[in-house]
Amino acid sequence: MPDKQRAPRNRTLMLTQGESEAYKSGLVYADEKILTVKKINNKTICGDLFKILDNLPKNFADLLIIDPPYNLNKNFDGFKFLQTEDNNYMEYLESWFPRVMECLSPSGSVYLCGDWKCSACLYLIMKKYAKIRNRIIWQREKGRGAKANWKNSCEDIWFGTKSDDYYFDVESIKQKRKVIAPYKENGKPKDWEETENGNFRLTYPSNFWDDISIPYWSMPENTDHPTQKPEKLIAKLILASCPESGIVFDPFLGSGTTSVVAKKLGRNYCGVEMSEEYCCLAEKRLHLADFDKTIQGYSNGVFWERNTANLQMAENKKYKYETENQDLLFR
Ligand SMILES: C[S@@+](CC[C@H](N)C(=O)[O-])C[C@H]1O[C@@H](n2cnc3c(N)ncnc32)[C@H](O)[C@@H]1O
């Protein structure tokens, strides 16, 4: 990875040989037979999920975020997942999903990611082992063009819970959107605010997300992992469905996005990943999160539309000024 030619402004996170060695010492290895909550909390478990499924504690997670290999040919650091018939993919899901669900607390929630090709199978497995609450569709900004088909530019996330008693904090996932048709009542903005940076409305989020950018080379969260999820997307799931100090478990951790975002948002985390390289990348991101807790597209407690960095910066300055001078402003 480090020997690739990169553009000067490329911010892709990489590991030096020395860093890989150092981060290995913080990993929990899958050959450990007894995995207590204490042992795995805020840790990255390195190894094959199938080897440790029986050793994981039951009911420990408040939230499962599951981003498994989709039913596609994909090379994950040497592990080649091969596209297969639906019935085989269904069997694959059956071999781990119910066992991962045992890790979820009775009041916990689960999110399962996929694309249109595997989504029908994901629905069936969720229906069998969880109470399905919704399907989120998120728009991938990028997508490969196709000559004889529609360009694929969205993905699914199935949302389920273990029971009817579950946590959901809708106030924490509100979106700040520009107002297109500013409607006034008695000369005053109705449900929107007028600011020097434009007119905005705070809205409740729907199950169609068009405000996500997938990580690309100029973003500080970007790594060389082939299917890295955006931090902003994972932040919405965690804020909505994991209470503060709860535990988020990701059995297919990849480059560590779930754990990193959980840490940035004050939640506990645990993830399993078979590639030692990706585990170390996750550890590096977790280390960097000690110094920088920002999540692109999320600031001052709200989610912003795409391409609003300038507006966010202006609002941040205002917010910072108001917070720092609160005493003066209210005197
Ligand atoms: C779709 S990716 C997850 C990407 C992740 N959400 C991120 O943001 O980086 C799936 C990951 O699961 C890992 N994986 C696949 N099968 C596994 C297994 N049996 N045990 C542990 N990890 C596995 C792959 O190496 C890959 O990194």
Short mmCIF file of N, CA, C and O in Angstrom, two decimals, residues 176 178 195-198 200 296-297 299-300 304-319:
data_model
loop_
_atom_site.label_atom_id
_atom_site.label_comp_id
_atom_site.label_asym_id
_atom_site.label_seq_id
_atom_site.Cartn_x
_atom_site.Cartn_y
_atom_site.Cartn_z
N LYS A 176 -29.78 19.55 9.10
CA LYS A 176 -29.89 20.99 8.84
C LYS A 176 -29.91 21.17 7.32
O LYS A 176 -28.94 20.85 6.63
N LYS A 178 -30.95 23.53 3.75
CA LYS A 178 -31.23 24.87 3.24
C LYS A 178 -32.73 24.95 2.90
O LYS A 178 -33.30 23.99 2.39
N THR A 195 -30.36 33.21 8.94
CA THR A 195 -29.05 33.54 9.49
C THR A 195 -28.26 34.32 8.44
O THR A 195 -28.63 34.35 7.26
N GLU A 196 -27.14 34.88 8.87
CA GLU A 196 -26.33 35.64 7.90
C GLU A 196 -25.72 34.71 6.85
O GLU A 196 -25.28 35.14 5.80
N ASN A 197 -25.73 33.39 7.15
CA ASN A 197 -25.16 32.43 6.19
C ASN A 197 -26.23 31.76 5.33
O ASN A 197 -25.93 30.87 4.56
N GLY A 198 -27.47 32.14 5.50
CA GLY A 198 -28.55 31.54 4.70
C GLY A 198 -29.72 31.14 5.57
O GLY A 198 -29.70 31.33 6.78
N PHE A 200 -32.16 28.18 7.02
CA PHE A 200 -32.06 26.74 7.29
C PHE A 200 -33.28 26.23 8.05
O PHE A 200 -33.93 26.98 8.77
N GLN A 296 -16.87 14.39 9.54
CA GLN A 296 -17.20 15.28 8.42
C GLN A 296 -18.71 15.28 8.15
O GLN A 296 -19.31 14.20 7.99
N GLY A 297 -19.30 16.46 8.11
CA GLY A 297 -20.74 16.56 7.82
C GLY A 297 -21.62 16.57 9.05
O GLY A 297 -22.84 16.69 8.95
N SER A 299 -21.81 18.57 12.72
CA SER A 299 -21.21 19.53 13.67
C SER A 299 -22.30 20.25 14.44
O SER A 299 -23.42 20.42 13.94
N ASN A 300 -21.94 20.66 15.64
CA ASN A 300 -22.88 21.33 16.55
C ASN A 300 -24.17 20.52 16.74
O ASN A 300 -25.26 21.08 16.81
N TRP A 304 -25.37 17.94 8.30
CA TRP A 304 -25.47 18.93 7.22
C TRP A 304 -25.57 18.26 5.86
O TRP A 304 -25.12 17.13 5.68
N GLU A 305 -26.12 19.01 4.91
CA GLU A 305 -26.16 18.50 3.54
C GLU A 305 -24.74 18.40 2.98
O GLU A 305 -23.82 19.01 3.52
N ARG A 306 -24.62 17.68 1.86
CA ARG A 306 -23.30 17.59 1.21
C ARG A 306 -22.84 18.96 0.74
O ARG A 306 -23.67 19.81 0.45
N ASN A 307 -21.54 19.10 0.59
CA ASN A 307 -20.94 20.32 0.03
C ASN A 307 -21.36 21.60 0.76
O ASN A 307 -21.69 22.60 0.13
N THR A 308 -21.39 21.53 2.08
CA THR A 308 -21.74 22.74 2.85
C THR A 308 -20.61 23.08 3.82
O THR A 308 -20.86 23.69 4.86
N ALA A 309 -19.39 22.67 3.49
CA ALA A 309 -18.26 22.87 4.41
C ALA A 309 -18.11 24.35 4.80
O ALA A 309 -17.89 24.67 5.96
N ASN A 310 -18.28 25.27 3.81
CA ASN A 310 -18.11 26.69 4.12
C ASN A 310 -19.16 27.17 5.11
O ASN A 310 -18.86 27.89 6.06
N LEU A 311 -20.41 26.73 4.86
CA LEU A 311 -21.49 27.14 5.76
C LEU A 311 -21.26 26.58 7.15
O LEU A 311 -21.46 27.26 8.15
N GLN A 312 -20.80 25.32 7.20
CA GLN A 312 -20.56 24.70 8.50
C GLN A 312 -19.49 25.46 9.26
O GLN A 312 -19.59 25.69 10.45
N MET A 313 -18.45 25.87 8.52
CA MET A 313 -17.35 26.58 9.16
C MET A 313 -17.85 27.92 9.75
O MET A 313 -17.55 28.26 10.88
N ALA A 314 -18.65 28.62 8.95
CA ALA A 314 -19.18 29.90 9.41
C ALA A 314 -20.05 29.69 10.65
O ALA A 314 -19.95 30.42 11.63
N GLU A 315 -20.91 28.67 10.60
CA GLU A 315 -21.79 28.40 11.75
C GLU A 315 -20.97 27.94 12.95
O GLU A 315 -21.28 28.30 14.08
N ASN A 316 -19.90 27.19 12.71
CA ASN A 316 -19.04 26.73 13.81
C ASN A 316 -18.42 27.91 14.53
O ASN A 316 -18.37 27.95 15.74
N LYS A 317 -17.98 28.89 13.72
CA LYS A 317 -17.35 30.08 14.32
C LYS A 317 -18.36 30.78 15.21
O LYS A 317 -18.07 31.18 16.33
N LYS A 318 -19.59 30.92 14.67
CA LYS A 318 -20.65 31.61 15.40
C LYS A 318 -20.94 30.84 16.70
O LYS A 318 -21.03 31.40 17.78
N TYR A 319 -21.04 29.51 16.56
CA TYR A 319 -21.37 28.63 17.70
C TYR A 319 -20.28 28.74 18.77
O TYR A 319 -20.55 28.88 19.94
#
